[in-house]
JSON list of C-alpha atoms and ligand atoms in Angstrom, two decimals:
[
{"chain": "A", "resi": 33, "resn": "UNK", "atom": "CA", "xyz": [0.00, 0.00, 0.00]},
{"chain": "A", "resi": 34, "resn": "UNK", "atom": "CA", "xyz": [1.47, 3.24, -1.07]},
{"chain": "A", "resi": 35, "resn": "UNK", "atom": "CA", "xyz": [2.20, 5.40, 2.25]},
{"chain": "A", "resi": 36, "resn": "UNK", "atom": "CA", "xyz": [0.04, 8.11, 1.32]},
{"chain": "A", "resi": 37, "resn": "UNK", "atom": "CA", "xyz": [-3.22, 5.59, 1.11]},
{"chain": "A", "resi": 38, "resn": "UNK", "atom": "CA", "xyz": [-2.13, 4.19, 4.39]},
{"chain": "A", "resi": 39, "resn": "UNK", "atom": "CA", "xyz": [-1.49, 7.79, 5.64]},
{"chain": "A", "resi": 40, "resn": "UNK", "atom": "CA", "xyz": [-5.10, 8.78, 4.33]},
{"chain": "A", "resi": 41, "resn": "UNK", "atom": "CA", "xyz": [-6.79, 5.68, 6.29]},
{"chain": "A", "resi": 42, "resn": "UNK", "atom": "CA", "xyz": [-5.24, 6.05, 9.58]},
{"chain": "A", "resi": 43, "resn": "UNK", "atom": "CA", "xyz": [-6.56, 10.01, 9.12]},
{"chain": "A", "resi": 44, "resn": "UNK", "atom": "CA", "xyz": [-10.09, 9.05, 8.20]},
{"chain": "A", "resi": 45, "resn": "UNK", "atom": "CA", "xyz": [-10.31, 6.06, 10.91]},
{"chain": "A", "resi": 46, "resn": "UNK", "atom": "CA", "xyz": [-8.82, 8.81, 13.83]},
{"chain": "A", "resi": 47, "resn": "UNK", "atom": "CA", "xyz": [-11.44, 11.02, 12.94]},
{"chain": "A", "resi": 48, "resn": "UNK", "atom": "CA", "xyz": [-14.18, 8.72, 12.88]},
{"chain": "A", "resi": 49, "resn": "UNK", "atom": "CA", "xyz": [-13.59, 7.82, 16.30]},
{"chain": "A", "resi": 50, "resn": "UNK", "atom": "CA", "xyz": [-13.50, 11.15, 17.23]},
{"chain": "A", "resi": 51, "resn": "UNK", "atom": "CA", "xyz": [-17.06, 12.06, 15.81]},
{"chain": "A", "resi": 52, "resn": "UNK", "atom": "CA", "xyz": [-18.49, 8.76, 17.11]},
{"chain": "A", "resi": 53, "resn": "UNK", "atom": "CA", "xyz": [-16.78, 9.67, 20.80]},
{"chain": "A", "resi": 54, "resn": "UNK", "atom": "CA", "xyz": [-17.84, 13.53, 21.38]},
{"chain": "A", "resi": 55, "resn": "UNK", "atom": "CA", "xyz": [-21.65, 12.90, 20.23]},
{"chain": "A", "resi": 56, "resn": "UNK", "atom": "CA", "xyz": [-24.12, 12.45, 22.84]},
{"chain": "A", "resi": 57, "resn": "UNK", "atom": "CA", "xyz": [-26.52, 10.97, 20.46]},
{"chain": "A", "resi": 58, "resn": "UNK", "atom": "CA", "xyz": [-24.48, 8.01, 19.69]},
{"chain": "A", "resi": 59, "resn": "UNK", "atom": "CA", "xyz": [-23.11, 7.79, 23.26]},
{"chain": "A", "resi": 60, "resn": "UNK", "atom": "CA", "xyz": [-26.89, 7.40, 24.03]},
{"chain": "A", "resi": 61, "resn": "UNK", "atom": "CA", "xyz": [-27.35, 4.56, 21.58]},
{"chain": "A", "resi": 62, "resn": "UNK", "atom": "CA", "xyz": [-24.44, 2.33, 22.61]},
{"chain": "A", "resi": 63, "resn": "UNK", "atom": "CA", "xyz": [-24.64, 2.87, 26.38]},
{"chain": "A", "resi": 64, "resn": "UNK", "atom": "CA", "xyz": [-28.43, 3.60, 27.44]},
{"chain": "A", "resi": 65, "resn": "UNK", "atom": "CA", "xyz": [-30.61, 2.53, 24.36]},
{"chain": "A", "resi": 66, "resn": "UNK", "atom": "CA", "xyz": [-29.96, -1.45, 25.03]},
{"chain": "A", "resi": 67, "resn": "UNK", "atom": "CA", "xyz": [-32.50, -1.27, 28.35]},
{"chain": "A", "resi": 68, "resn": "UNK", "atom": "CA", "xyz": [-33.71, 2.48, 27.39]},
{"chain": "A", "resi": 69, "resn": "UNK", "atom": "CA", "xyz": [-34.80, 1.89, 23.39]},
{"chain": "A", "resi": 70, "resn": "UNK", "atom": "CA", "xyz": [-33.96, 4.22, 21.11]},
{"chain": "A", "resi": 71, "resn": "UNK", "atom": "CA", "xyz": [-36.73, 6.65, 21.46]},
{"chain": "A", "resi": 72, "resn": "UNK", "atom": "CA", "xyz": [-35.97, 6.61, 25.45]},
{"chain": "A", "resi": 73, "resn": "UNK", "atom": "CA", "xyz": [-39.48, 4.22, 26.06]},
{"chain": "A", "resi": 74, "resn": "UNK", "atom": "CA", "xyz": [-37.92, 1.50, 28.15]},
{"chain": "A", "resi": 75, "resn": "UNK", "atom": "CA", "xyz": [-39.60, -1.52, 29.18]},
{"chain": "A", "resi": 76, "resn": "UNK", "atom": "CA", "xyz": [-42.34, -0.48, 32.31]},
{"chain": "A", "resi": 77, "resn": "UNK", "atom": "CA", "xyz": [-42.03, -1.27, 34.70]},
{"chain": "A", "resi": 78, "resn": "UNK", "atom": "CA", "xyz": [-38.74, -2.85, 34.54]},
{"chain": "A", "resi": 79, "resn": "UNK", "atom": "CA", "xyz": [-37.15, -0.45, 32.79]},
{"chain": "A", "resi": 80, "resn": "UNK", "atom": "CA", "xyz": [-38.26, 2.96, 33.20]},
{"chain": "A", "resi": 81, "resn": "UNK", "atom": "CA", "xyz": [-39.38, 5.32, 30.45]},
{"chain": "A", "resi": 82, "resn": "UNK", "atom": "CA", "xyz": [-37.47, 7.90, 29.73]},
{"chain": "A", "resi": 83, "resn": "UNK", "atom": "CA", "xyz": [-39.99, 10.20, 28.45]},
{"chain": "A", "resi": 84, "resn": "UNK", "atom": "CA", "xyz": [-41.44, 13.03, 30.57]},
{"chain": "A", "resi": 85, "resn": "UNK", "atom": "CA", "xyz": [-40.87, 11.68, 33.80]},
{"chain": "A", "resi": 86, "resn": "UNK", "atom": "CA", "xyz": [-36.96, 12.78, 33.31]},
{"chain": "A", "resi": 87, "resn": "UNK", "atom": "CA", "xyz": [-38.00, 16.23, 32.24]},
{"chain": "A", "resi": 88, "resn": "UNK", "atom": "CA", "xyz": [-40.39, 16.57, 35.70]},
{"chain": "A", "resi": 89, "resn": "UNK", "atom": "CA", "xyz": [-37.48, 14.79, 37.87]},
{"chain": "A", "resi": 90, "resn": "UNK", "atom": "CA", "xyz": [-35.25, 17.46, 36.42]},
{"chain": "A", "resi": 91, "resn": "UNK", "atom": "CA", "xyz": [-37.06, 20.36, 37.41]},
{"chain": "A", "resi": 92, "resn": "UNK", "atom": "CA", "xyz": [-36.41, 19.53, 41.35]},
{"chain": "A", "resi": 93, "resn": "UNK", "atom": "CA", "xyz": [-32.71, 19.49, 42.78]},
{"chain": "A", "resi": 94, "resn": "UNK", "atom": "CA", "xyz": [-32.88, 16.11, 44.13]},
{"chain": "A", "resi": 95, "resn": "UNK", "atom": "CA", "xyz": [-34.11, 14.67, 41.42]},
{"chain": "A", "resi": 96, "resn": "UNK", "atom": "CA", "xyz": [-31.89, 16.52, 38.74]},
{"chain": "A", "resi": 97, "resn": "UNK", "atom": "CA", "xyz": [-29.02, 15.00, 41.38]},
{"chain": "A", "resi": 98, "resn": "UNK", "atom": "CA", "xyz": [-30.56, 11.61, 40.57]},
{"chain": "A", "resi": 99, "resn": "UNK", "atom": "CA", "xyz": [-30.65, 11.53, 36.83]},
{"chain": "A", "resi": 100, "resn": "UNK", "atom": "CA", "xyz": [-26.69, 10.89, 37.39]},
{"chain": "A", "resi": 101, "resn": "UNK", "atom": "CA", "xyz": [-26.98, 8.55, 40.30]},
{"chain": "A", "resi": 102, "resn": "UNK", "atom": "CA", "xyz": [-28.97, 5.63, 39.15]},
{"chain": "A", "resi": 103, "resn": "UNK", "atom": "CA", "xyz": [-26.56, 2.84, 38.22]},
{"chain": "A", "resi": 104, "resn": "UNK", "atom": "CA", "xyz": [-27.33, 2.72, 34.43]},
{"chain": "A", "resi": 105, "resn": "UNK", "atom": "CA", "xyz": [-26.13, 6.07, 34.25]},
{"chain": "A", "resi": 106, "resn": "UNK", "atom": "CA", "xyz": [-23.67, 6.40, 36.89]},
{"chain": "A", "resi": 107, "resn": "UNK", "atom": "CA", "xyz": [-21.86, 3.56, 35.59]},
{"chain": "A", "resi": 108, "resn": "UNK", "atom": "CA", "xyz": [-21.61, 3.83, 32.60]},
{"chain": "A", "resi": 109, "resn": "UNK", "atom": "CA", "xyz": [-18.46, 3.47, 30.97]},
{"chain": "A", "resi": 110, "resn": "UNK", "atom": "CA", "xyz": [-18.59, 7.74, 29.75]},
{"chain": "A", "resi": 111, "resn": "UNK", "atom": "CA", "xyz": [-17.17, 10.32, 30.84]},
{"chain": "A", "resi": 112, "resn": "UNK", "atom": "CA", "xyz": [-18.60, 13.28, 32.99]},
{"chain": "A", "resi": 113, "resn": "UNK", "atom": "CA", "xyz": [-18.70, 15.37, 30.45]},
{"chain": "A", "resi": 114, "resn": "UNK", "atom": "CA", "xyz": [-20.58, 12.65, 27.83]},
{"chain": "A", "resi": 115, "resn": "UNK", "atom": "CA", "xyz": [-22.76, 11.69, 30.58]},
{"chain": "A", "resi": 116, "resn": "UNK", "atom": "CA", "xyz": [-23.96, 15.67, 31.15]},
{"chain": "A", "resi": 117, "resn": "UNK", "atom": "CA", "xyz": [-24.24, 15.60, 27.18]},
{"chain": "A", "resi": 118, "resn": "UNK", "atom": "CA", "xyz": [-26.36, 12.23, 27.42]},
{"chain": "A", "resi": 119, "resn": "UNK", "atom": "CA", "xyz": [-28.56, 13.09, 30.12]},
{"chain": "A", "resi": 120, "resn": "UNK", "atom": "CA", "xyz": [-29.05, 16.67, 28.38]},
{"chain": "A", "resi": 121, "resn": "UNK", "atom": "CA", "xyz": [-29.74, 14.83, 25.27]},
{"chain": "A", "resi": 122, "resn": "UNK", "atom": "CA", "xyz": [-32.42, 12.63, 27.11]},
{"chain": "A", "resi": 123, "resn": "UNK", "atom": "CA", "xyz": [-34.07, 16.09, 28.43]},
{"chain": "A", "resi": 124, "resn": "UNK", "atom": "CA", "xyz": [-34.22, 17.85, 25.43]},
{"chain": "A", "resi": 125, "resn": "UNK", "atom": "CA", "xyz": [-35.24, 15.07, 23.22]},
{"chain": "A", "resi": 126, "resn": "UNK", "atom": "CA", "xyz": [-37.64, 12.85, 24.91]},
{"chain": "A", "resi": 127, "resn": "UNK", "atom": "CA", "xyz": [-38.76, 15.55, 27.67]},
{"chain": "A", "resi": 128, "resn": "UNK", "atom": "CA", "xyz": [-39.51, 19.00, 25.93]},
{"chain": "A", "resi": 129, "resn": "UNK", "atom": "CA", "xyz": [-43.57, 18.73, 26.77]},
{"chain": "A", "resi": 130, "resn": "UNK", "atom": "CA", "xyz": [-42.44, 18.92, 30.56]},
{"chain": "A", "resi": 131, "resn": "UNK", "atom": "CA", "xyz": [-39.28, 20.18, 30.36]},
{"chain": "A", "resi": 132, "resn": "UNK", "atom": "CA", "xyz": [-39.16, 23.82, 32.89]},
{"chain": "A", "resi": 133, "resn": "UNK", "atom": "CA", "xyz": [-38.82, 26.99, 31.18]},
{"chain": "A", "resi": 134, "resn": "UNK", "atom": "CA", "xyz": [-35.84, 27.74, 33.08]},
{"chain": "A", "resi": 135, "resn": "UNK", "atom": "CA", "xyz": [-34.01, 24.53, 32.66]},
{"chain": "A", "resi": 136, "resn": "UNK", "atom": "CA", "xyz": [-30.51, 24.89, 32.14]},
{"chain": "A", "resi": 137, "resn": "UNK", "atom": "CA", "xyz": [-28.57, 21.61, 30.82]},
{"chain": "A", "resi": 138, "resn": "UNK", "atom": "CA", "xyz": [-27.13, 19.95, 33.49]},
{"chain": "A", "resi": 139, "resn": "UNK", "atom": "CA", "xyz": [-23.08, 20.46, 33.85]},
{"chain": "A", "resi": 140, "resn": "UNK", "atom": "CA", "xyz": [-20.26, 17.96, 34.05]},
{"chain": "A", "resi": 141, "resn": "UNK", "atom": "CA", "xyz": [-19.48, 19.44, 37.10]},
{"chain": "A", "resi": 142, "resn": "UNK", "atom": "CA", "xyz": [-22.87, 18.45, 38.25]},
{"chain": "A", "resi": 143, "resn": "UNK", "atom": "CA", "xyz": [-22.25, 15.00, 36.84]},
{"chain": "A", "resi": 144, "resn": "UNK", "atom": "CA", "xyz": [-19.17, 14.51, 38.61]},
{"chain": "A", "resi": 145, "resn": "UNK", "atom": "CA", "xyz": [-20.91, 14.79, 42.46]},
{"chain": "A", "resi": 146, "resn": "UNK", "atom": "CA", "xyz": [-23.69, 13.01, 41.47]},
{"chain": "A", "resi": 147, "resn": "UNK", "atom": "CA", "xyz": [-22.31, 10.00, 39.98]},
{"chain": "A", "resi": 148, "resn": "UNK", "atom": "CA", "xyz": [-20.16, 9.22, 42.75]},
{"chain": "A", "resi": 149, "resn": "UNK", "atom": "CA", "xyz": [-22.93, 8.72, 45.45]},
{"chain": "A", "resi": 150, "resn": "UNK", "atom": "CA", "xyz": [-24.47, 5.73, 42.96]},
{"chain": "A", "resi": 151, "resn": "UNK", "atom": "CA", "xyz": [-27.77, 4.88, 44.51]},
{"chain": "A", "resi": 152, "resn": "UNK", "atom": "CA", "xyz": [-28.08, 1.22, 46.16]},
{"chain": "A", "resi": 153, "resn": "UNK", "atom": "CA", "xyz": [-31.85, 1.15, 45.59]},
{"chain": "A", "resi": 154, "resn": "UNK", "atom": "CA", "xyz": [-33.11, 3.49, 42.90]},
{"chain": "A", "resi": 155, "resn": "UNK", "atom": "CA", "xyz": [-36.74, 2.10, 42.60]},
{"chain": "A", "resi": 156, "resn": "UNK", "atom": "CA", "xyz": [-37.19, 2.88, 46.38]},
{"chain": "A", "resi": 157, "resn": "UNK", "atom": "CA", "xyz": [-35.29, 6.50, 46.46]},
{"chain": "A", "resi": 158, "resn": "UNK", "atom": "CA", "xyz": [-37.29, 7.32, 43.46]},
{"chain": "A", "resi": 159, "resn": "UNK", "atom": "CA", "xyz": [-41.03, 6.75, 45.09]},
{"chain": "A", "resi": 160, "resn": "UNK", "atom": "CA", "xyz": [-39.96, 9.00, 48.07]},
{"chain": "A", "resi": 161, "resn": "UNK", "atom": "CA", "xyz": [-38.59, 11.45, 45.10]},
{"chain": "A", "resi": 162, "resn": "UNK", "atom": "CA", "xyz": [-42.53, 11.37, 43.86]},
{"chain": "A", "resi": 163, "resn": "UNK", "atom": "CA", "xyz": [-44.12, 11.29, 47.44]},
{"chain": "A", "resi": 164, "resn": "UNK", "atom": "CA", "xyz": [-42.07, 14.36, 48.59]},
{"chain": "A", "resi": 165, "resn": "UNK", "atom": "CA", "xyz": [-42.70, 16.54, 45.51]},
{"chain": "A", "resi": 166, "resn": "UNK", "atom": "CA", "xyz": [-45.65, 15.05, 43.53]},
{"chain": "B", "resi": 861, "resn": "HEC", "atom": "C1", "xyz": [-28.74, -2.74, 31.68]},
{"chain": "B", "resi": 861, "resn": "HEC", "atom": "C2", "xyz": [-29.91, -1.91, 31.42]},
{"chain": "B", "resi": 861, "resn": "HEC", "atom": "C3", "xyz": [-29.75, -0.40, 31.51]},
{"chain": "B", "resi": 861, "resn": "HEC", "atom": "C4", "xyz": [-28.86, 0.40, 30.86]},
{"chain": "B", "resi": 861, "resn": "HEC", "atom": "C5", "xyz": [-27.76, -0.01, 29.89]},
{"chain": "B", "resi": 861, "resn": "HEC", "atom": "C6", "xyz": [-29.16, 1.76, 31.27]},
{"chain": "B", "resi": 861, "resn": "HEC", "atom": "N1", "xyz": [-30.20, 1.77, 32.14]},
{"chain": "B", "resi": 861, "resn": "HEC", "atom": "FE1", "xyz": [-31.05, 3.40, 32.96]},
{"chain": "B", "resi": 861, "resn": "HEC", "atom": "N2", "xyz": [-32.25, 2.24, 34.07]},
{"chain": "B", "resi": 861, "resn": "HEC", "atom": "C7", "xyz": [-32.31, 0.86, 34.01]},
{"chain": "B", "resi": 861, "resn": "HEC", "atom": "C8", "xyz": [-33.19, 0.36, 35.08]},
{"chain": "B", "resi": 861, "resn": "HEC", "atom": "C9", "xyz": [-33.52, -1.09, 35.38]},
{"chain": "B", "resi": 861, "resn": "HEC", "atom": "C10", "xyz": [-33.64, 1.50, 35.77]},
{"chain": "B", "resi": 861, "resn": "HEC", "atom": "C11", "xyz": [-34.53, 1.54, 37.01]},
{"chain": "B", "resi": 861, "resn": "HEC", "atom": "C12", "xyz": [-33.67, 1.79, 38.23]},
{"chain": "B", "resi": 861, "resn": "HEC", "atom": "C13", "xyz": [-32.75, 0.65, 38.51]},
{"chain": "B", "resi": 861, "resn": "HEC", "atom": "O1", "xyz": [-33.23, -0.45, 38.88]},
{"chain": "B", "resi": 861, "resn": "HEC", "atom": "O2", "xyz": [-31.54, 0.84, 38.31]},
{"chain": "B", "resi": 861, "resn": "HEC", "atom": "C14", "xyz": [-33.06, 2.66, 35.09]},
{"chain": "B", "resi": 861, "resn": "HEC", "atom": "C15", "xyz": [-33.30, 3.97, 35.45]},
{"chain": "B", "resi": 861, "resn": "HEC", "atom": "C16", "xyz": [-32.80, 5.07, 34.80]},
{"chain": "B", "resi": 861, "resn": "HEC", "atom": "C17", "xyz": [-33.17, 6.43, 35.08]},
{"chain": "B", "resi": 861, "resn": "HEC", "atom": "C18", "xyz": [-34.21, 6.91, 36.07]},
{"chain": "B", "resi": 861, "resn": "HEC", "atom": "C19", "xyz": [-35.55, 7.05, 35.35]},
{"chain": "B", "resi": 861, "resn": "HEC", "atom": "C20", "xyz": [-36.70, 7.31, 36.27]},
{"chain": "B", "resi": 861, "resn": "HEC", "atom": "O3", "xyz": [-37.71, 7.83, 35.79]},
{"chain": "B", "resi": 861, "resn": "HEC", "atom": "O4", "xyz": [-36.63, 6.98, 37.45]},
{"chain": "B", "resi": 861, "resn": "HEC", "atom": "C21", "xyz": [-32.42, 7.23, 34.26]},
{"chain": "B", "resi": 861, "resn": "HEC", "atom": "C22", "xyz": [-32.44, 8.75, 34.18]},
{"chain": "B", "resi": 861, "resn": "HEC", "atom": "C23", "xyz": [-31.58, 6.36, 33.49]},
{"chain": "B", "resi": 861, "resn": "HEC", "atom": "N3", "xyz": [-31.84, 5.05, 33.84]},
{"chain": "B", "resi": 861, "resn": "HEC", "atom": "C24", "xyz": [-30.66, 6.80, 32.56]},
{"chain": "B", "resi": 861, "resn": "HEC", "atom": "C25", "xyz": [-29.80, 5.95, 31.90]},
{"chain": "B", "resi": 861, "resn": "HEC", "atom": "C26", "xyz": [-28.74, 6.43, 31.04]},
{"chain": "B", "resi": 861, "resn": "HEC", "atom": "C27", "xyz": [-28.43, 7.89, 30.78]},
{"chain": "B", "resi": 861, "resn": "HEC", "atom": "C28", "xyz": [-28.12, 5.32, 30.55]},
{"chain": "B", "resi": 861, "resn": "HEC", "atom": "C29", "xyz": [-26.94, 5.28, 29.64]},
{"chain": "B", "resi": 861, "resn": "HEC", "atom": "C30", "xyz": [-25.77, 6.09, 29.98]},
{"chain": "B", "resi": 861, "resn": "HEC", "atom": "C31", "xyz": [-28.79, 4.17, 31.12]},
{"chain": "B", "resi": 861, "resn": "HEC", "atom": "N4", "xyz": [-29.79, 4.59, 31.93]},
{"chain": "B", "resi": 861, "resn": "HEC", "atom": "C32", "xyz": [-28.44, 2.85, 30.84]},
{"chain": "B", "resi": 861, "resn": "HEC", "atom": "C33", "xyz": [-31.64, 0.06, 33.12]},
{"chain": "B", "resi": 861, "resn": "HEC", "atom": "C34", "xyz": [-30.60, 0.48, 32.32]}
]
């Protein structure tokens, strides 16, 4: 192969990965949309929906806080910075009906407390979530 072919491969390839690496879209697909779906609809009630409810969880602190700290998402092998981008992506995509006025996308900053305090038993934290502010 002549070195300039080769050269032109290993160009195209590098930026491939790039693209496929910095967008949220496709970070959703290969990490979330096996359980999620791709249009966010899960599997009730195994698998939660990710329409709407997300949006209304996001409009209170706590539950903004845990949108990053349910395993699926808090484990996930992405970093802080994709995860923010995912989890925006979810809100913006699948949540725009409920989404608040004044919702500002969620930082990697945010991300990067949240994620560390991974919840032991989401199902549970998330009915008291709904009790307290429903
Ligand atoms: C292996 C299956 C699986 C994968 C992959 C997965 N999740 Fe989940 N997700 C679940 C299940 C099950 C729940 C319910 C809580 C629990 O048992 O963990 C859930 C709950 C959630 C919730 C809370 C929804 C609510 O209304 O309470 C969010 C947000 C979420 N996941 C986001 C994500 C994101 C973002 C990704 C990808 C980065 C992801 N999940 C990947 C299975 C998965």
């Amino acid at each position: 192969m002549k070195s300039l072919t080769r050269l032109f491969i290993v160009a195209s390839l590098f930026s491939a990965s790039v693209t496929i690496q910095g967008s949220p879209r496709v970070n959703y697909l290969l990490h979330c949309s096996g359980c999620h779906l791709p249009d966010g609809r899960g599997s009730p009630p195994a698998v939660p929906s990710l329409i709407n409810d997300s949006g209304k969880l996001a409009a209170i602190p706590a539950g903004r806080d845990y949108l990053a700290r349910v395993p699926g998402a808090s484990q996930a092998p992405i970093s802080d910075l994709e995860l923010s981008e995912v989890l925006n992506y979810i809100l913006l995509n699948f949540n725009g009906d409920v989404l608040a006025k004044d919702f500002t996308p969620i930082t990697e900053k945010e991300v990067a407390k949240s994620r560390q305090n991974i919840l032991a038993d989401p199902l549970k934290y998330r009915e008291k979530l709904w009790q307290q502010y429903r």
